[in-house]
């Protein structure tokens, strides 16, 4: 590690900090129904959408109606995207004449983009037409992200309101998240991407003649627009198989910094939106601080592990000065590659600018653990915030047990129903991740897809299901996931990670919203203090560590020990 590397990391994070407070306050005004500077231009468009859809924006929904609206909308989105992929061969904007996508892959991809996972078991440039990329994948990049924001805002209202039976209107929140937040930011980022050299065209593939005289087909298309929402919506699905390591998607150090900035700003601003809406910006900063502590810890672990290099290669005479550069772009180097690895997995984004399968064992453990901790650091847009709220509820419950008082959070008493719902939500990830990993580790059909045996092979399986259930989408590239078994089971894991988590979450929000908000007393545990931040970090680490440590010990930790033992002997 170097001082220059840490300065690069600090500069990138400073650019994020510069915009999250105004963005957080802007989103708070938007979702509290106040006018913003964009209303003059966009409110007529918003009203037009409501009239066309027959939506009464003044009519609010209880938690069950809100959740059902989200589920119906998601089901229709899945069907439409599945049909686009299956019928791709007869749809327009298909200059390469690509056929329809196979049924199991279409199922996996439709679930993937619906749940904001964007897992890609295919090469985008050789599988998806421009129409599928734009009308299918890019559309769901917006809608899945907006759905996450809407759910987070509904949960926020449960704490901001007192004795309410409603949590807002799903259709209104979805529309505003798309129209006033994601779309304007995407236009700005897309234009910046074009200025930095990312292509944006409807042209078909280019035919090039190499220096040896051979012919090469170079895929090209509407990259900048997809790249913008891919990062802003923490989607992560790349136009190309190499994702953000491809020079068309990420041509320079500046575009790489822009990508990291775009990934972080909405998710990092939403805790401040939460604080503003509940009447305590300090509460928002406390939640963001817990996120930042664990995320920076992940960055440090990856940076240290990769800078330390691979002792096996050192023993063979490879110069260790640059650390482990296997699978990394020399354009970005160790520090920014480490930041990208931690940010994309802490965010549930899934974009990659380095191949995670080529990380050292402990370097690969860090992104895996960041996903297993609940994808809340700071997590996907919306999903990271409501995941942190669940952990905050569990944290005040633990504090209440220690001092013998009824736990409270933001004036709402946390009782048995809320704890049951919170525990049910956090059990979804380990059940899905460990269950599917265990079954796959015993099936010959699944093991045949592994590129490596032993601990690293287990890590490939564990990473895949952690990524799917956490709605992340990145992968250890050594796993061939485009098989009926993995397309199906990973698709199921994605759906459970999103919707099985949301159901108890929204039930908890409905219960809390109905409660009367009480004033803090001398015995109330302060949830804006450093003590609360430390407790929250501890609860997240203990839950993740206790549930996943045995599996991690058999995978990356054993691999790390074996790597050093082999280098010694």
XYZ file of C-alpha atoms in Angstrom:
569
model
C 0.000 0.000 0.000
C 1.132 3.563 -0.633
C 0.276 7.071 0.488
C -0.564 7.998 -3.103
C -2.973 5.079 -3.301
C -4.777 6.151 -0.141
C -4.921 9.755 -1.413
C -6.624 8.496 -4.592
C -9.168 6.599 -2.492
C -9.717 9.618 -0.232
C -10.171 11.982 -3.192
C -12.833 9.731 -4.737
C -14.741 9.430 -1.458
C -14.456 13.187 -0.877
C -16.225 13.812 -4.198
C -19.019 11.542 -2.965
C -19.288 13.430 0.349
C -19.499 16.720 -1.537
C -22.859 15.841 -3.106
C -24.694 13.484 -0.742
C -25.976 16.133 1.683
C -27.690 18.320 -0.950
C -28.884 15.205 -2.794
C -30.243 13.705 0.425
C -32.118 16.881 1.293
C -33.444 17.127 -2.252
C -34.860 13.598 -2.099
C -36.390 14.312 1.317
C -38.266 17.325 -0.058
C -39.343 15.311 -3.077
C -40.803 12.407 -1.105
C -42.381 14.646 1.520
C -44.419 16.207 -1.303
C -42.610 19.562 -1.412
C -41.690 21.343 -4.619
C -38.162 21.080 -5.976
C -36.341 23.026 -8.671
C -37.256 20.324 -11.219
C -40.999 20.508 -10.604
C -41.524 23.367 -13.040
C -40.345 21.155 -15.888
C -41.293 17.676 -14.701
C -44.563 18.042 -12.751
C -46.679 18.218 -15.965
C -45.001 15.000 -17.119
C -45.656 13.400 -13.722
C -49.351 14.357 -13.789
C -49.609 13.025 -17.330
C -48.356 9.631 -16.180
C -50.954 9.515 -13.404
C -53.792 10.415 -15.766
C -52.690 7.826 -18.317
C -52.453 5.098 -15.662
C -55.597 6.104 -13.775
C -53.665 6.764 -10.553
C -54.924 9.117 -7.856
C -51.680 10.515 -6.385
C -53.505 11.706 -3.258
C -54.734 8.239 -2.342
C -52.298 6.498 -0.016
C -51.888 2.794 0.686
C -51.417 0.698 3.803
C -48.400 -1.584 4.038
C -50.222 -4.573 2.519
C -51.653 -2.652 -0.445
C -48.274 -0.949 -1.010
C -46.504 -4.320 -1.005
C -49.071 -5.948 -3.284
C -48.753 -3.096 -5.786
C -44.985 -3.645 -5.809
C -45.379 -7.409 -6.291
C -47.899 -7.038 -9.144
C -45.676 -4.453 -10.836
C -42.666 -6.769 -10.458
C -44.564 -9.776 -11.843
C -45.599 -7.805 -14.933
C -42.026 -6.565 -15.335
C -40.707 -10.114 -15.216
C -43.159 -11.316 -17.873
C -42.424 -8.410 -20.222
C -38.644 -8.768 -19.954
C -38.792 -12.548 -20.345
C -40.808 -12.136 -23.564
C -38.413 -9.507 -24.936
C -35.481 -11.863 -24.417
C -37.233 -14.913 -25.845
C -38.488 -12.984 -28.915
C -35.275 -11.035 -29.453
C -34.674 -12.670 -32.837
C -37.785 -11.104 -34.397
C -37.612 -7.715 -32.641
C -35.965 -4.590 -34.153
C -32.507 -3.088 -33.468
C -30.786 -6.427 -33.881
C -28.048 -5.676 -36.452
C -26.130 -8.869 -35.657
C -29.197 -11.080 -36.139
C -28.920 -12.613 -32.663
C -31.464 -15.367 -31.881
C -33.871 -15.414 -28.946
C -32.404 -16.195 -25.551
C -32.742 -19.776 -24.248
C -35.604 -20.322 -21.721
C -33.495 -20.973 -18.611
C -31.140 -18.076 -19.373
C -34.083 -15.766 -20.138
C -35.640 -16.739 -16.783
C -32.396 -16.049 -14.948
C -31.776 -12.729 -16.706
C -35.354 -11.485 -16.276
C -35.277 -12.238 -12.529
C -31.796 -10.738 -12.331
C -32.697 -7.335 -13.772
C -36.088 -7.295 -12.045
C -34.463 -7.636 -8.606
C -31.664 -5.104 -9.213
C -29.155 -7.981 -9.227
C -28.014 -7.874 -12.872
C -26.259 -11.209 -12.626
C -25.020 -12.037 -16.123
C -24.429 -15.672 -17.038
C -23.769 -14.621 -20.647
C -21.567 -12.360 -22.754
C -23.617 -9.247 -23.380
C -22.055 -8.366 -26.733
C -22.765 -11.807 -28.220
C -26.138 -12.554 -26.579
C -28.207 -9.354 -26.348
C -29.415 -7.178 -29.209
C -29.484 -3.393 -28.920
C -33.263 -3.603 -28.457
C -32.899 -6.060 -25.559
C -30.213 -3.885 -24.020
C -32.318 -0.692 -24.234
C -35.996 -1.682 -24.025
C -35.366 -4.630 -21.723
C -32.285 -4.331 -19.538
C -31.827 -0.545 -19.321
C -35.544 -0.007 -18.574
C -35.364 -2.423 -15.669
C -32.173 -0.752 -14.485
C -34.385 2.271 -13.816
C -37.449 0.454 -12.529
C -35.722 -2.001 -10.174
C -33.703 0.843 -8.650
C -36.801 3.048 -8.329
C -38.655 0.172 -6.651
C -35.898 -0.104 -4.041
C -36.052 3.642 -3.370
C -39.856 3.509 -3.066
C -39.691 0.708 -0.483
C -37.055 2.599 1.519
C -39.228 5.714 1.548
C -42.255 3.696 2.710
C -40.196 2.293 5.615
C -38.982 5.816 6.413
C -42.559 7.071 6.685
C -43.270 4.361 9.272
C -40.873 6.212 11.609
C -41.640 9.746 10.433
C -45.399 9.454 11.037
C -47.334 8.795 14.213
C -50.344 6.482 14.394
C -50.710 6.187 10.628
C -52.413 3.415 8.679
C -50.726 4.362 5.391
C -47.138 4.484 4.124
C -47.608 6.440 0.897
C -48.504 5.434 -2.641
C -46.223 2.964 -4.416
C -47.036 4.305 -7.890
C -46.264 7.884 -6.853
C -43.001 6.962 -5.131
C -41.935 4.822 -8.093
C -42.690 7.617 -10.566
C -40.914 10.296 -8.560
C -37.832 8.150 -7.925
C -37.523 7.528 -11.658
C -38.500 10.929 -12.994
C -36.905 13.306 -10.463
C -33.895 11.326 -9.244
C -32.615 8.573 -11.531
C -33.439 10.081 -14.932
C -31.849 13.553 -14.443
C -28.744 12.058 -12.833
C -28.471 9.505 -15.651
C -28.558 12.214 -18.316
C -25.731 14.082 -16.577
C -23.587 10.976 -16.056
C -24.242 9.665 -19.579
C -23.115 12.958 -21.127
C -20.012 12.903 -18.945
C -19.327 9.323 -20.033
C -19.609 10.306 -23.709
C -17.202 13.203 -23.096
C -14.751 10.728 -21.540
C -14.890 8.428 -24.572
C -17.675 5.935 -23.882
C -19.548 5.182 -27.161
C -23.251 5.952 -27.606
C -24.608 4.771 -30.956
C -27.236 2.593 -32.606
C -24.724 1.333 -35.163
C -24.060 -2.355 -35.537
C -20.731 -4.118 -34.987
C -17.605 -2.756 -36.629
C -15.355 -4.873 -38.843
C -11.677 -4.233 -38.230
C -8.513 -5.587 -39.820
C -5.803 -6.473 -37.342
C -2.065 -5.887 -37.801
C -1.730 -9.547 -38.773
C -4.318 -9.073 -41.527
C -7.111 -10.985 -39.774
C -10.655 -9.660 -39.474
C -12.193 -8.838 -36.097
C -15.781 -7.947 -35.234
C -16.013 -5.211 -32.592
C -19.358 -4.897 -30.817
C -20.639 -1.388 -30.194
C -23.950 0.193 -29.239
C -25.726 2.522 -26.752
C -23.119 2.138 -24.021
C -23.006 5.506 -22.235
C -26.724 5.579 -21.425
C -26.627 2.056 -20.016
C -23.391 2.688 -18.153
C -24.921 5.695 -16.391
C -27.967 3.935 -14.945
C -25.970 0.749 -14.394
C -23.891 2.641 -11.835
C -26.411 5.153 -10.460
C -29.035 2.455 -9.888
C -26.427 0.060 -8.400
C -27.408 -2.411 -11.096
C -23.991 -3.447 -12.394
C -24.918 -5.309 -15.567
C -22.402 -4.470 -18.270
C -22.936 -4.091 -21.993
C -19.843 -6.268 -22.433
C -18.813 -9.464 -20.686
C -15.720 -7.749 -19.270
C -18.004 -5.131 -17.681
C -16.164 -2.038 -16.384
C -12.792 -3.579 -17.246
C -13.699 -3.136 -20.939
C -12.136 0.005 -22.453
C -15.419 0.982 -24.140
C -17.324 0.926 -20.834
C -14.487 2.392 -18.770
C -11.808 3.986 -20.961
C -9.722 5.920 -18.410
C -8.915 6.654 -14.779
C -11.380 9.567 -14.884
C -14.237 7.410 -16.153
C -13.355 4.884 -13.451
C -13.588 7.560 -10.765
C -16.886 8.751 -12.244
C -18.217 5.189 -12.131
C -17.375 4.808 -8.425
C -18.861 8.242 -7.673
C -22.061 7.393 -9.544
C -22.360 4.058 -7.752
C -22.172 5.651 -4.323
C -24.059 8.927 -4.405
C -27.718 7.806 -4.284
C -27.235 4.990 -1.777
C -25.055 7.188 0.441
C -27.524 10.090 0.239
C -30.580 8.025 1.226
C -29.606 7.711 4.939
C -29.533 11.519 5.015
C -32.940 11.539 3.329
C -34.105 9.177 6.079
C -32.731 11.490 8.780
C -34.349 14.549 7.223
C -37.750 12.871 6.892
C -37.780 11.558 10.485
C -36.708 14.959 11.805
C -33.139 14.072 12.805
C -30.316 14.539 10.320
C -27.942 13.273 13.010
C -29.741 9.927 12.801
C -29.003 9.806 9.094
C -25.338 10.582 9.691
C -25.167 7.867 12.375
C -26.470 5.236 9.951
C -24.137 6.478 7.210
C -21.188 6.381 9.628
C -21.810 2.695 10.377
C -21.955 1.998 6.653
C -18.733 3.923 6.034
C -16.758 2.214 8.822
C -17.415 -1.253 7.447
C -17.003 -0.217 3.804
C -13.629 1.441 4.431
C -12.604 -1.639 6.399
C -13.426 -3.718 3.313
C -11.385 -1.380 1.105
C -8.419 -1.651 3.463
C -8.569 -5.466 3.531
C -8.667 -5.757 -0.270
C -5.946 -3.138 -0.756
C -3.641 -4.802 1.807
C -4.232 -8.330 0.513
C -3.675 -7.436 -3.132
C -0.688 -5.160 -2.470
C 0.961 -7.956 -0.472
C 1.009 -10.050 -3.627
C 0.917 -13.788 -4.172
C 3.798 -15.637 -2.448
C 3.509 -18.502 -4.940
C 4.332 -16.142 -7.803
C 7.065 -14.465 -5.784
C 8.672 -17.876 -5.208
C 8.701 -18.367 -8.984
C 10.667 -15.146 -9.449
C 7.860 -12.675 -10.261
C 8.650 -9.173 -8.974
C 6.248 -8.560 -6.047
C 6.645 -4.769 -6.108
C 3.248 -4.159 -7.744
C 1.440 -6.787 -5.679
C -1.037 -9.207 -7.217
C -1.873 -7.694 -10.615
C -3.475 -10.841 -12.051
C -6.915 -9.975 -13.427
C -6.467 -6.224 -12.908
C -6.167 -3.294 -15.271
C -2.826 -1.496 -15.179
C -4.833 1.622 -16.064
C -6.321 1.633 -12.550
C -3.700 0.000 -10.310
C -4.087 -1.538 -6.866
C -5.697 1.259 -4.855
C -8.565 2.177 -7.173
C -9.124 -1.465 -8.096
C -9.439 -2.242 -4.359
C -11.871 0.661 -3.917
C -13.958 -0.514 -6.872
C -14.037 -4.115 -5.552
C -15.234 -3.068 -2.091
C -17.662 -0.394 -3.276
C -19.370 -2.577 -5.864
C -19.905 -5.430 -3.382
C -20.737 -3.204 -0.423
C -23.279 -1.500 -2.677
C -24.964 -4.547 -4.246
C -23.956 -3.064 -7.595
C -22.019 -5.938 -9.150
C -20.073 -3.924 -11.707
C -16.417 -4.987 -11.841
C -13.226 -3.407 -13.140
C -11.109 -6.388 -12.053
C -11.755 -10.123 -12.075
C -12.676 -11.175 -8.537
C -11.712 -14.778 -9.255
C -8.103 -13.585 -9.567
C -8.009 -11.864 -6.169
C -5.877 -13.360 -3.435
C -7.822 -15.532 -0.962
C -8.266 -12.762 1.622
C -8.810 -10.211 -1.131
C -11.659 -12.406 -2.382
C -12.988 -12.914 1.145
C -13.593 -9.163 1.583
C -16.184 -8.651 -1.201
C -17.815 -11.966 -0.296
C -18.197 -10.888 3.328
C -19.451 -7.425 2.376
C -22.304 -9.120 0.495
C -22.997 -11.619 3.272
C -23.307 -8.863 5.869
C -26.616 -7.962 4.241
C -25.678 -5.705 1.296
C -26.109 -2.634 3.495
C -22.676 -0.978 3.210
C -24.270 1.190 1.875
C -26.187 -1.396 -0.161
C -28.330 -0.993 -3.247
C -30.351 2.152 -3.838
C -33.129 1.890 -1.272
C -32.434 -1.702 -0.296
C -29.298 -0.714 1.613
C -31.224 1.821 3.690
C -34.113 -0.443 4.596
C -31.634 -3.226 5.387
C -29.822 -0.897 7.788
C -33.134 0.010 9.423
C -33.686 -3.696 10.142
C -30.241 -3.903 11.773
C -30.941 -0.680 13.706
C -34.142 -2.232 15.114
C -32.180 -5.325 16.179
C -29.466 -3.124 17.710
C -31.848 -1.180 19.948
C -33.449 -4.500 20.919
C -30.038 -5.784 22.040
C -29.441 -2.526 23.937
C -32.851 -2.862 25.577
C -32.034 -6.384 26.731
C -28.783 -5.186 28.288
C -30.391 -2.406 30.357
C -33.782 -4.027 30.963
C -35.894 -1.452 29.133
C -38.400 -1.655 26.285
C -36.351 -0.801 23.175
C -37.241 2.294 21.175
C -36.092 3.640 17.842
C -37.028 7.168 16.801
C -39.874 7.270 19.286
C -41.404 3.941 18.245
C -41.449 1.118 20.774
C -39.914 -2.056 19.366
C -41.974 -5.031 20.516
C -42.257 -8.752 19.796
C -43.945 -8.414 16.381
C -41.271 -6.080 15.026
C -38.439 -8.279 16.291
C -39.974 -11.394 14.762
C -40.267 -9.657 11.403
C -36.721 -8.271 11.602
C -35.246 -11.672 12.487
C -37.226 -13.342 9.721
C -35.824 -10.827 7.229
C -32.168 -11.276 8.231
C -32.466 -15.080 8.151
C -33.344 -15.051 4.438
C -29.771 -14.528 3.223
C -28.025 -17.284 5.199
C -30.835 -19.726 4.466
C -30.612 -19.151 0.728
C -26.830 -18.728 0.463
C -25.752 -21.631 2.640
C -28.592 -23.910 1.550
C -27.984 -23.636 -2.185
C -24.188 -23.703 -1.727
C -24.415 -26.929 0.287
C -26.610 -28.627 -2.296
C -24.442 -27.460 -5.208
C -21.287 -28.709 -3.472
C -22.766 -32.222 -3.559
C -24.177 -32.277 -7.103
C -21.921 -33.545 -9.923
C -23.806 -31.352 -12.427
C -22.974 -28.255 -10.357
C -19.378 -29.256 -9.612
C -18.748 -29.741 -13.346
C -19.155 -25.955 -13.771
C -16.267 -25.126 -11.457
C -12.950 -24.005 -12.868
C -11.160 -24.913 -9.632
C -11.370 -27.733 -7.099
C -10.751 -27.521 -3.353
C -11.243 -24.359 -1.241
C -11.280 -22.005 -4.216
C -14.003 -24.065 -5.875
C -16.098 -23.765 -2.704
C -15.445 -20.018 -2.748
C -16.765 -19.831 -6.316
C -20.018 -21.507 -5.258
C -20.344 -19.499 -2.054
C -19.642 -16.232 -3.883
C -22.222 -16.995 -6.587
C -25.084 -17.582 -4.154
C -23.979 -14.697 -1.908
C -24.083 -12.438 -4.956
C -27.469 -13.742 -6.098
C -29.249 -13.699 -2.739
C -27.722 -10.311 -1.898
C -28.910 -8.968 -5.284
C -25.346 -7.973 -6.133
C -24.566 -9.624 -9.468
C -20.764 -9.804 -9.442
C -19.127 -13.218 -9.729
C -15.988 -15.261 -9.339
C -15.432 -15.647 -13.063
C -14.211 -19.228 -12.705
C -17.778 -20.519 -12.383
C -19.659 -21.410 -15.581
C -23.132 -20.390 -14.413
C -24.911 -20.634 -17.775
C -26.351 -24.090 -17.112
C -29.932 -25.120 -16.306
C -29.011 -25.802 -12.645
C -27.333 -22.473 -11.969
C -29.673 -20.383 -14.122
C -32.637 -21.785 -12.199
C -31.287 -21.877 -8.649
C -29.534 -18.518 -8.881
C -32.753 -17.028 -10.254
C -34.699 -18.433 -7.295
C -32.028 -17.104 -4.910
C -32.336 -13.611 -6.446
C -36.130 -13.618 -6.100
C -35.995 -14.787 -2.474
C -33.246 -12.299 -1.618
C -35.434 -9.445 -2.827
C -39.059 -10.367 -2.197
C -38.850 -12.775 0.760
C -36.894 -10.028 2.542
C -39.353 -7.286 1.639
C -42.487 -9.038 2.920
C -41.520 -9.151 6.642
C -39.854 -5.739 6.265
C -43.066 -4.107 5.087
C -45.100 -5.929 7.737
C -42.718 -4.483 10.330
C -43.070 -1.025 8.778
C -46.865 -1.265 8.867
C -46.778 -2.207 12.553
C -44.391 0.626 13.438
C -46.313 3.196 11.418
C -49.492 2.447 13.377
C -47.741 3.185 16.677
C -47.848 6.596 18.302
C -44.514 8.334 18.320
C -43.415 9.154 21.876
C -40.940 11.732 23.093
C -37.504 10.601 24.196
C -36.993 10.388 27.954
C -33.920 10.312 30.202
C -33.865 6.522 29.895
C -34.067 6.410 26.099
C -31.010 4.923 24.426
C -29.611 7.665 22.117
C -29.403 6.375 18.563
C -27.376 9.258 17.168
C -24.305 8.698 19.348
C -20.963 7.040 18.660
C -22.043 4.293 21.079
C -25.018 3.435 18.868
C -22.839 3.469 15.747
C -20.452 1.026 17.419
C -23.336 -1.205 18.538
C -24.825 -1.177 15.053
C -21.467 -2.123 13.498
C -21.066 -4.893 16.080
C -24.538 -6.348 15.436
C -23.903 -6.418 11.681
C -20.512 -8.095 12.127
C -21.716 -10.626 14.681
C -24.727 -11.676 12.618
C -22.632 -12.014 9.482
C -19.668 -13.591 11.240
C -21.620 -16.188 13.183
C -23.671 -17.264 10.178
C -20.977 -17.400 7.518
C -17.647 -17.861 9.324
C -17.647 -21.697 9.095
C -18.201 -21.560 5.335
C -15.585 -18.824 4.907
C -13.146 -20.867 6.987
C -13.517 -23.787 4.573
C -13.124 -21.529 1.533
C -10.912 -18.401 1.377
C -9.359 -18.755 4.847
C -8.154 -22.324 4.201
C -6.985 -21.263 0.745
C -4.952 -18.427 2.289
C -3.259 -20.835 4.727
C -2.534 -23.353 1.974
C -1.132 -20.641 -0.300
C 1.437 -19.546 2.288
C 2.233 -23.129 3.280
C 2.900 -24.038 -0.364
C 5.101 -20.978 -0.831
C 7.109 -21.904 2.283
C 7.778 -25.472 1.203
